[in-house]
CSV table of N, CA and C and ligand atoms in Angstrom, one decimal:
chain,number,residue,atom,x,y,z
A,1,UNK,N,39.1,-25.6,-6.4
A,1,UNK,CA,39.0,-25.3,-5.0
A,1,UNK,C,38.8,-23.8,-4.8
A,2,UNK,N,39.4,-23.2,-5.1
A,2,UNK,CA,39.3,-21.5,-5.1
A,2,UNK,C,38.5,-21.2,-5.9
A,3,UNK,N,38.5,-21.6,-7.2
A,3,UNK,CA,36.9,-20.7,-8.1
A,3,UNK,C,35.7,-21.4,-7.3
A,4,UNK,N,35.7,-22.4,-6.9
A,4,UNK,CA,34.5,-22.9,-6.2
A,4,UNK,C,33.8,-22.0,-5.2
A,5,UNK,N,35.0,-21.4,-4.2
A,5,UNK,CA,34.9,-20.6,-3.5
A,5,UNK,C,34.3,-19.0,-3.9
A,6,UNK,N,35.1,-19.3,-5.0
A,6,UNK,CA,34.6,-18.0,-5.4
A,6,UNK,C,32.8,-17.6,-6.0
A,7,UNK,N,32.8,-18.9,-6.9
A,7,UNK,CA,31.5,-18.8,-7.1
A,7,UNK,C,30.3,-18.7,-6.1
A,8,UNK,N,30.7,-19.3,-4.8
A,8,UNK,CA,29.9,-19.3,-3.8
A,8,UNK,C,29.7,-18.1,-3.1
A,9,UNK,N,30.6,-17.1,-2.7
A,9,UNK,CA,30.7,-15.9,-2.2
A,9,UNK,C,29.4,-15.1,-3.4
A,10,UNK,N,30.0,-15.6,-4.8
A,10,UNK,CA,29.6,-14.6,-5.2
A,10,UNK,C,27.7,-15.1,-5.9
A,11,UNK,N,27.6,-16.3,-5.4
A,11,UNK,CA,26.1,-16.3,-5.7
A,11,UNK,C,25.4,-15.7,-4.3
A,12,UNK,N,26.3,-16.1,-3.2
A,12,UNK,CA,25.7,-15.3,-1.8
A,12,UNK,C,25.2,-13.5,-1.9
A,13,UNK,N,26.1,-13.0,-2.9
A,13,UNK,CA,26.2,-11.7,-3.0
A,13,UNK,C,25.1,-11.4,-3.8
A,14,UNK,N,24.9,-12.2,-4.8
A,14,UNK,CA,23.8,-12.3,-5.8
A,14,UNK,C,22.1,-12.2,-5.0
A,15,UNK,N,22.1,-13.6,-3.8
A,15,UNK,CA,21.5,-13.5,-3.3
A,15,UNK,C,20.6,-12.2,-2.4
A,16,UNK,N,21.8,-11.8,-1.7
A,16,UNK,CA,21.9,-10.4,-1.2
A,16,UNK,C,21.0,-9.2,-2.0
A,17,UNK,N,21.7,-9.1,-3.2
A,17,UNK,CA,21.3,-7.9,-4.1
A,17,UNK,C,19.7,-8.0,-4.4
A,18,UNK,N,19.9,-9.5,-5.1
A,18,UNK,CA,18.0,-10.0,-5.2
A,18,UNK,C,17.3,-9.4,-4.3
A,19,UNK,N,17.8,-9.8,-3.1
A,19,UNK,CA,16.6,-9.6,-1.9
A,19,UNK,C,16.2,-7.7,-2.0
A,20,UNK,N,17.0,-7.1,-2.1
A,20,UNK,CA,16.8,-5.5,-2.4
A,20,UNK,C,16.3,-5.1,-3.5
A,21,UNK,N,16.0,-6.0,-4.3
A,21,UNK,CA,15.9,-5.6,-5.4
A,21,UNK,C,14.0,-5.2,-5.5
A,22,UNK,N,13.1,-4.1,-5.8
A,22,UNK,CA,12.2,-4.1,-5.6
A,22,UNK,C,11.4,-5.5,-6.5
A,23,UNK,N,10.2,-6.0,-5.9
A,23,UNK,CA,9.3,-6.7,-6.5
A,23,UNK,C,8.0,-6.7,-7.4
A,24,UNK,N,8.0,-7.5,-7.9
A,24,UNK,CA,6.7,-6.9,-8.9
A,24,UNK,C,5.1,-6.9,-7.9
A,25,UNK,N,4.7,-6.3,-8.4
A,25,UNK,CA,2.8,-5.8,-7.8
A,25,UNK,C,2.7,-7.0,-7.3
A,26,UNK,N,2.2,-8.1,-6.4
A,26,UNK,CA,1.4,-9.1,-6.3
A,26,UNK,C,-0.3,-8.7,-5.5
A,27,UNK,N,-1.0,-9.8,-6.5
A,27,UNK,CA,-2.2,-9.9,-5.9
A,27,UNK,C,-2.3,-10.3,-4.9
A,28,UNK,N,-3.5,-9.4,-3.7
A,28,UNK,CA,-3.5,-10.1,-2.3
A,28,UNK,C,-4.3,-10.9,-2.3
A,29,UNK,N,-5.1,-12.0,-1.3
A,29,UNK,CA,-6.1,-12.7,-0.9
A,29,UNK,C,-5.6,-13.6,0.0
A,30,UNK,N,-6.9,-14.0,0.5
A,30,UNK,CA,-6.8,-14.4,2.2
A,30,UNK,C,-6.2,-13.7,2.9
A,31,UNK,N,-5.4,-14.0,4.2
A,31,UNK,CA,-5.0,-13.1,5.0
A,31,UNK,C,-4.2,-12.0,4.5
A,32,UNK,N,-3.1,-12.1,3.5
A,32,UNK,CA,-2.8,-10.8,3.1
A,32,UNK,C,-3.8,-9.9,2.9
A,33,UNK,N,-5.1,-10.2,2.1
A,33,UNK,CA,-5.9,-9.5,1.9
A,33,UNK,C,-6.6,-8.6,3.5
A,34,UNK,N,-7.1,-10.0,4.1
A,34,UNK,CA,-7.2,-9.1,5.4
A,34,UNK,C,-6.4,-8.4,5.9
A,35,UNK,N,-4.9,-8.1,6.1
A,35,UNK,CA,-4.0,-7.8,6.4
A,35,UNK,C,-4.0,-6.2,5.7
A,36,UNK,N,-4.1,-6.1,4.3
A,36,UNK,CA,-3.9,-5.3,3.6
A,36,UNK,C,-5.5,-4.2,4.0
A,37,UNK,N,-6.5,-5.0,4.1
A,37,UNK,CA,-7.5,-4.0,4.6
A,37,UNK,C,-7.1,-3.6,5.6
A,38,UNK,N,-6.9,-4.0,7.1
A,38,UNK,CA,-7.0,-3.5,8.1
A,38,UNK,C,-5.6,-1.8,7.6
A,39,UNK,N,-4.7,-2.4,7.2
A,39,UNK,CA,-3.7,-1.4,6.8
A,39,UNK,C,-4.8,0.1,6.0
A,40,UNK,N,-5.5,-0.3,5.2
A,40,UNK,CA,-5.9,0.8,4.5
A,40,UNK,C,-7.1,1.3,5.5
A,41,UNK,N,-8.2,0.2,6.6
A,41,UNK,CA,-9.2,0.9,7.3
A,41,UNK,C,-8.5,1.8,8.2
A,42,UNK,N,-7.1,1.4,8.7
A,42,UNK,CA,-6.4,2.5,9.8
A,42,UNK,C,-6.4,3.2,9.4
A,43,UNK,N,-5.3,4.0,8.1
A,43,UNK,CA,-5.2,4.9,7.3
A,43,UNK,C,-6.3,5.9,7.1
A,44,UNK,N,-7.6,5.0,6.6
A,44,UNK,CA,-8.9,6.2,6.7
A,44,UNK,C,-9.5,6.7,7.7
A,45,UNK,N,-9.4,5.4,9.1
A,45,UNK,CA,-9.5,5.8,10.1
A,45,UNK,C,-8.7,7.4,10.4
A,46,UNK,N,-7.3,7.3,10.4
A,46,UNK,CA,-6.7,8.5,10.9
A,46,UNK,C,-6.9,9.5,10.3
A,47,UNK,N,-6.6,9.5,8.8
A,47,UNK,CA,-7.6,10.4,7.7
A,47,UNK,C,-8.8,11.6,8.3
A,48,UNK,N,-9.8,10.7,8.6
A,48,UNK,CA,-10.9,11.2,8.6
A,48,UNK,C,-10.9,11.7,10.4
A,49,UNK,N,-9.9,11.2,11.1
A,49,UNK,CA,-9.5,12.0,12.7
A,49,UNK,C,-9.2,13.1,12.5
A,50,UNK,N,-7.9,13.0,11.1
A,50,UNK,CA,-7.5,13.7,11.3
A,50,UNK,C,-8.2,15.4,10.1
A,51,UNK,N,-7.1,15.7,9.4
A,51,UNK,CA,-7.5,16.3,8.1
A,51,UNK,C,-8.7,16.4,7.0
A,52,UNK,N,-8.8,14.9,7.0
A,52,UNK,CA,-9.7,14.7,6.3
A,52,UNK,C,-8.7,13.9,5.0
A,53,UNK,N,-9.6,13.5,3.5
A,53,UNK,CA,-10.8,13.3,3.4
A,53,UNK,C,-11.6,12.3,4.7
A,54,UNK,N,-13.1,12.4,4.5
A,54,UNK,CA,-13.6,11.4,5.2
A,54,UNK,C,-13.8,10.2,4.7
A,55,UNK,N,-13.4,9.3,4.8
A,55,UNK,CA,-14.2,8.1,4.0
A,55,UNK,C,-14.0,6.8,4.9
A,56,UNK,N,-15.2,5.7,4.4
A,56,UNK,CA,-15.2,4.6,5.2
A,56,UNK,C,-15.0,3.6,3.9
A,57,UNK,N,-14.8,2.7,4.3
A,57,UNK,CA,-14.0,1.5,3.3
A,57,UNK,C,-15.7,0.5,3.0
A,58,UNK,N,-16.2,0.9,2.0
A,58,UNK,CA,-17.3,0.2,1.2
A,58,UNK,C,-17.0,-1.7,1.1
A,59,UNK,N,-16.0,-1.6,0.1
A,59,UNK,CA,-15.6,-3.1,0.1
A,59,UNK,C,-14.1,-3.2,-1.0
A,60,UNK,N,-13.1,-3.6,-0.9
A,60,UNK,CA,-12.1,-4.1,-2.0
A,60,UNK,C,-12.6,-4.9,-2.9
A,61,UNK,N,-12.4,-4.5,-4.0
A,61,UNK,CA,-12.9,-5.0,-5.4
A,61,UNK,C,-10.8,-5.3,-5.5
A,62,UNK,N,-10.2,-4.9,-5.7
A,62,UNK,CA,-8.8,-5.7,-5.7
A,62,UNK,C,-7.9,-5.4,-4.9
A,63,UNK,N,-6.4,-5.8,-4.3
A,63,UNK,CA,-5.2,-5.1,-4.3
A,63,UNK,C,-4.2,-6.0,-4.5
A,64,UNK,N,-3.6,-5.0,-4.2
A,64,UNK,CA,-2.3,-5.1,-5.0
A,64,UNK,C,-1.0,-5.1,-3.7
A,65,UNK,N,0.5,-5.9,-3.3
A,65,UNK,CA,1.0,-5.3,-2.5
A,65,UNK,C,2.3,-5.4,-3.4
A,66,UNK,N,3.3,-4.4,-3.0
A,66,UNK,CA,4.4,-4.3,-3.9
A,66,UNK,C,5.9,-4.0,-3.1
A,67,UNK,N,6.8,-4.3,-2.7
A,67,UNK,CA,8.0,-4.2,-1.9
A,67,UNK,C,8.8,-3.2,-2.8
A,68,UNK,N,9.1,-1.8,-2.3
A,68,UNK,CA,9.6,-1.0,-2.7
A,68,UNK,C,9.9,0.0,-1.9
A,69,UNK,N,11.3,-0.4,-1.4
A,69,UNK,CA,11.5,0.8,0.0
A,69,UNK,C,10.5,0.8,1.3
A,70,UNK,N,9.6,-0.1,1.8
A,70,UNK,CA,8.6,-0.1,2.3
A,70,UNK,C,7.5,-1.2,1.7
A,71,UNK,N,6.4,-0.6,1.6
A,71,UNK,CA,5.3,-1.5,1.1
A,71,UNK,C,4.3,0.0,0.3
A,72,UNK,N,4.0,-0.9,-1.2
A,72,UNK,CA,3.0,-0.1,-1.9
A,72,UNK,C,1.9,-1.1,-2.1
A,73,UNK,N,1.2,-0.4,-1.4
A,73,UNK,CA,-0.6,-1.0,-1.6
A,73,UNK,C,-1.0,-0.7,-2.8
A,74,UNK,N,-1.8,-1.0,-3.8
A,74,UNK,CA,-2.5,-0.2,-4.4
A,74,UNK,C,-4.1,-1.3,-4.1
A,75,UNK,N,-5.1,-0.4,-4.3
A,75,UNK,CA,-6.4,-0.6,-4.0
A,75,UNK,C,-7.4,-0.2,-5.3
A,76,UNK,N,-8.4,-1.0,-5.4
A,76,UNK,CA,-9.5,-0.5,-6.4
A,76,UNK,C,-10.5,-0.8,-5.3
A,77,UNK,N,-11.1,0.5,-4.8
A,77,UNK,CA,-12.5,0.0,-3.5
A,77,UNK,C,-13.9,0.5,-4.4
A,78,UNK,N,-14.4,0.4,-3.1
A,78,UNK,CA,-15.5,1.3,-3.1
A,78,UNK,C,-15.4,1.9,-1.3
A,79,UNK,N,-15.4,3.2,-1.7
A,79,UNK,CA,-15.6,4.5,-0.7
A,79,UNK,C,-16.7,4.5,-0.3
A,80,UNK,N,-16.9,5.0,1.3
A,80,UNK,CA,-18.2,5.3,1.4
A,80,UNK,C,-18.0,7.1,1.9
A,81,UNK,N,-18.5,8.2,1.3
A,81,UNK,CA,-18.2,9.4,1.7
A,81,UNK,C,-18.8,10.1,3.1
A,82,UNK,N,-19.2,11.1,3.5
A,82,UNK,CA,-19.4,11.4,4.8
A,82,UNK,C,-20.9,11.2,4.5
A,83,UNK,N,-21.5,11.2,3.5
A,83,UNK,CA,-23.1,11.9,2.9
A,83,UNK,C,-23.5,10.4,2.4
A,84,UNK,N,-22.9,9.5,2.7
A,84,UNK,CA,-23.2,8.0,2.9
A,84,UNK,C,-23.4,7.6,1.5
A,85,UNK,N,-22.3,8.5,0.3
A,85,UNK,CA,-22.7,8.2,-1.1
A,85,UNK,C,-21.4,7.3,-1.4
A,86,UNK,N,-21.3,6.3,-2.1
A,86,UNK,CA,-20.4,5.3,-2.4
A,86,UNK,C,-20.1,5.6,-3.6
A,87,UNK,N,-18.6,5.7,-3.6
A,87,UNK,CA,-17.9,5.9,-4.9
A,87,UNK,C,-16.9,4.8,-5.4
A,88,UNK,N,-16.4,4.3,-6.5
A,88,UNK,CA,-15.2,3.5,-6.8
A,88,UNK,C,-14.2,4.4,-6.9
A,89,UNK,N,-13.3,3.9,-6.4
A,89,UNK,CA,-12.0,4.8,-6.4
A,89,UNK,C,-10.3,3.6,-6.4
A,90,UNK,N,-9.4,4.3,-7.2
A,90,UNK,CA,-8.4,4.0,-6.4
A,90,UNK,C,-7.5,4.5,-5.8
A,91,UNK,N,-7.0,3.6,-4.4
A,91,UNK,CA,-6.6,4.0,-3.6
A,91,UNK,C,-4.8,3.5,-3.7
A,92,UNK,N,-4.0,4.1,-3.2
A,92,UNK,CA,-2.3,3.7,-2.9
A,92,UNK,C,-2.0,4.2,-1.4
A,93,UNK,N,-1.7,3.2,-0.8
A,93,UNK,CA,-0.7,3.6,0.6
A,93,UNK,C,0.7,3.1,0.1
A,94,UNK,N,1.7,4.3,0.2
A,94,UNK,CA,2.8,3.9,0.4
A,94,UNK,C,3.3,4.0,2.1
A,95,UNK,N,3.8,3.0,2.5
A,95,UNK,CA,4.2,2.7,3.8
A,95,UNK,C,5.5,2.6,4.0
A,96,UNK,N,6.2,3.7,5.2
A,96,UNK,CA,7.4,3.6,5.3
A,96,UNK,C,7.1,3.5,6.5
A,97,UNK,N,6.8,3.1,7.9
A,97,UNK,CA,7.0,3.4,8.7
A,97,UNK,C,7.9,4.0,10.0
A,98,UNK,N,9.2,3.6,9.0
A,98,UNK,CA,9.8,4.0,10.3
A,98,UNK,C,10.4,5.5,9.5
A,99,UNK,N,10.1,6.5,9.1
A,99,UNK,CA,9.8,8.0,8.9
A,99,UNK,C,9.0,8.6,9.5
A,100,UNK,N,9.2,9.7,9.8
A,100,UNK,CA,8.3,10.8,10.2
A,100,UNK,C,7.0,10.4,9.4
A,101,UNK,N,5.4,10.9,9.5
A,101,UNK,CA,4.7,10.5,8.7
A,101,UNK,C,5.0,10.1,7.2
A,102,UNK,N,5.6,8.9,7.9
A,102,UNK,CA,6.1,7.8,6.3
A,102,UNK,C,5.0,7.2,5.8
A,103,UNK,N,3.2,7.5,6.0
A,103,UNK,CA,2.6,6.7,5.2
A,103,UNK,C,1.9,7.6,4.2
A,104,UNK,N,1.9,7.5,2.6
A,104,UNK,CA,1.2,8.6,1.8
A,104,UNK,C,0.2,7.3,1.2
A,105,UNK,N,-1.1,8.4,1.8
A,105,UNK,CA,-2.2,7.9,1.3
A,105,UNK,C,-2.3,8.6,-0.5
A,106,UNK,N,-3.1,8.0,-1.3
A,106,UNK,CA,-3.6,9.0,-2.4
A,106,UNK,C,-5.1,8.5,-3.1
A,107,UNK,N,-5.7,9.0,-3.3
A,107,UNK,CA,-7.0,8.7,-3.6
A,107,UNK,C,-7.2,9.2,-5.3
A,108,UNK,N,-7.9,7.8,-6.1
A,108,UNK,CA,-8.3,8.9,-7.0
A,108,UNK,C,-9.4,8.7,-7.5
A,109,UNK,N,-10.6,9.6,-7.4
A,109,UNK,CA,-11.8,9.0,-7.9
A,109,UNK,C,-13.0,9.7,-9.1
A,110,UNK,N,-13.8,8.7,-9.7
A,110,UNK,CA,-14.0,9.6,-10.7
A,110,UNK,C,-14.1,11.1,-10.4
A,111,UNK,N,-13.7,12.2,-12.0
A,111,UNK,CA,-14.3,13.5,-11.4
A,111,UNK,C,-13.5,14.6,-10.6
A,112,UNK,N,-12.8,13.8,-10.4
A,112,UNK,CA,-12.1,14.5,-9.0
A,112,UNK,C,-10.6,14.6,-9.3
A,113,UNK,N,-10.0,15.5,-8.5
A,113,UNK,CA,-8.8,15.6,-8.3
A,113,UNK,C,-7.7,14.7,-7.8
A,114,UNK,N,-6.7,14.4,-8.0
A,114,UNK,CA,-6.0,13.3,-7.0
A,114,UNK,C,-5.5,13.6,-6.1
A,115,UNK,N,-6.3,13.0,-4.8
A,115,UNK,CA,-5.8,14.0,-3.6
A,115,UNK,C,-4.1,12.7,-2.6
A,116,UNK,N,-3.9,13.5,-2.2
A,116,UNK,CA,-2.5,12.9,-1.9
A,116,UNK,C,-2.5,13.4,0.2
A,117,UNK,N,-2.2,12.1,0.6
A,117,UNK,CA,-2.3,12.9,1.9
A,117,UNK,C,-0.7,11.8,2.7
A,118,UNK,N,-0.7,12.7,4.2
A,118,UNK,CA,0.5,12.1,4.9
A,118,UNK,C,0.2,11.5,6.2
A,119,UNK,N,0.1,10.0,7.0
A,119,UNK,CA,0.4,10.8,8.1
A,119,UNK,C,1.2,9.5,9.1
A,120,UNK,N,1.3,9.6,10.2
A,120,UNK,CA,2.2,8.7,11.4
A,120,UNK,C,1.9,7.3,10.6
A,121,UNK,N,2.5,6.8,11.3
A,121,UNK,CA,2.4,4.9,11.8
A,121,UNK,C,1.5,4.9,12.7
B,1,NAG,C1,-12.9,-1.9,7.6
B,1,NAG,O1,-13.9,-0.9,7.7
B,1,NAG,C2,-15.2,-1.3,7.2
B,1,NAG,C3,-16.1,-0.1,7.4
B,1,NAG,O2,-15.9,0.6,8.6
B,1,NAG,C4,-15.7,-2.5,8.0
B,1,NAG,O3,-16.9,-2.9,7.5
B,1,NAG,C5,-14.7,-3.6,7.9
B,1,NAG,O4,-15.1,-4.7,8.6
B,1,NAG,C6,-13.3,-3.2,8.3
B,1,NAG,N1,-12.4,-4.3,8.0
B,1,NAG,C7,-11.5,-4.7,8.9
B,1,NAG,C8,-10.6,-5.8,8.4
B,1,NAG,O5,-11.5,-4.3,10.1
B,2,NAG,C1,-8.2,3.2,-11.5
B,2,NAG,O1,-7.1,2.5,-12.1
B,2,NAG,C2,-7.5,1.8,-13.3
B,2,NAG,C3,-6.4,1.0,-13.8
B,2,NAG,O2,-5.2,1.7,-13.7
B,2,NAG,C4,-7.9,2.9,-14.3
B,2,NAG,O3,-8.3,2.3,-15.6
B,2,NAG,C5,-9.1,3.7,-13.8
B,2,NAG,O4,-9.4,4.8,-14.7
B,2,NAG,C6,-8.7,4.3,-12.4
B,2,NAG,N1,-9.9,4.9,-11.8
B,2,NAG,C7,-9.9,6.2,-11.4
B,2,NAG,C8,-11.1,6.6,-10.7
B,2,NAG,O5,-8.8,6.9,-11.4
């Protein structure tokens, strides 16, 4: 009667912890995938309003979404630059939104440096 109880409290608690517990990468497609673009077109969108870099979203060759304090995108695209030259790159949004500019873009493409950027929801 009582250990029963107890076991129960304590798979609920188990339950609990699980749920916090970060998750592995999963592959997106179908709507996540749409979902997961519109997320990264905004991002460039603001990007390129704002700071910079400029870039327009060529096409997703993969992603990735990952539950970690937020959400971690990771992306393998193709870029399109201001000079309409198309590059493969990968891309990561980490998404916190309810932070001050909680979303960090970072880009890395051949050649290049890894640029790392910040901004709103
Ligand atoms: C993302 O942006 C690209 C380039 O501007 C566009 O072709 C594509 O349709 C957009 N995707 C979504 C889901 O809005
Ligand atoms: C993108 O990520 C893949 C897998 O981690 C890696 O092999 C590749 O070199 C990366 N590409 C760039 C441009 O950083």
């Amino acid at each position: 009667m009582f250990s029963s109880k107890v076991i129960v409290v304590l798979g609920l608690a188990l339950t609990i912890v699980a749920a916090n517990v970060p998750g592995a990468p999963r592959v997106l497609t179908g709507d996540d995938l749409k979902d997961a673009e519109n997320t990264l077109n905004s991002s460039l969108q603001k990007l390129a309003s704002g700071d910079g870099p400029n870039y327009q979203l060529g096409k997703i060759i993969s992603a990735t979404r990952q539950v970690v304090s937020g959400s971690l995108y990771k992306y393998e695209v193709e870029l399109v630059d201001g000079n309409k030259a198309t590059k493969k790159c990968n891309v990561s949004i980490w998404s916190q939104p309810w932070l001050d500019n909680g979303i960090e873009v970072s880009f890395e493409c051949p050649g290049e440096d890894k640029v790392v950027k910040k901004h709103s929801a």
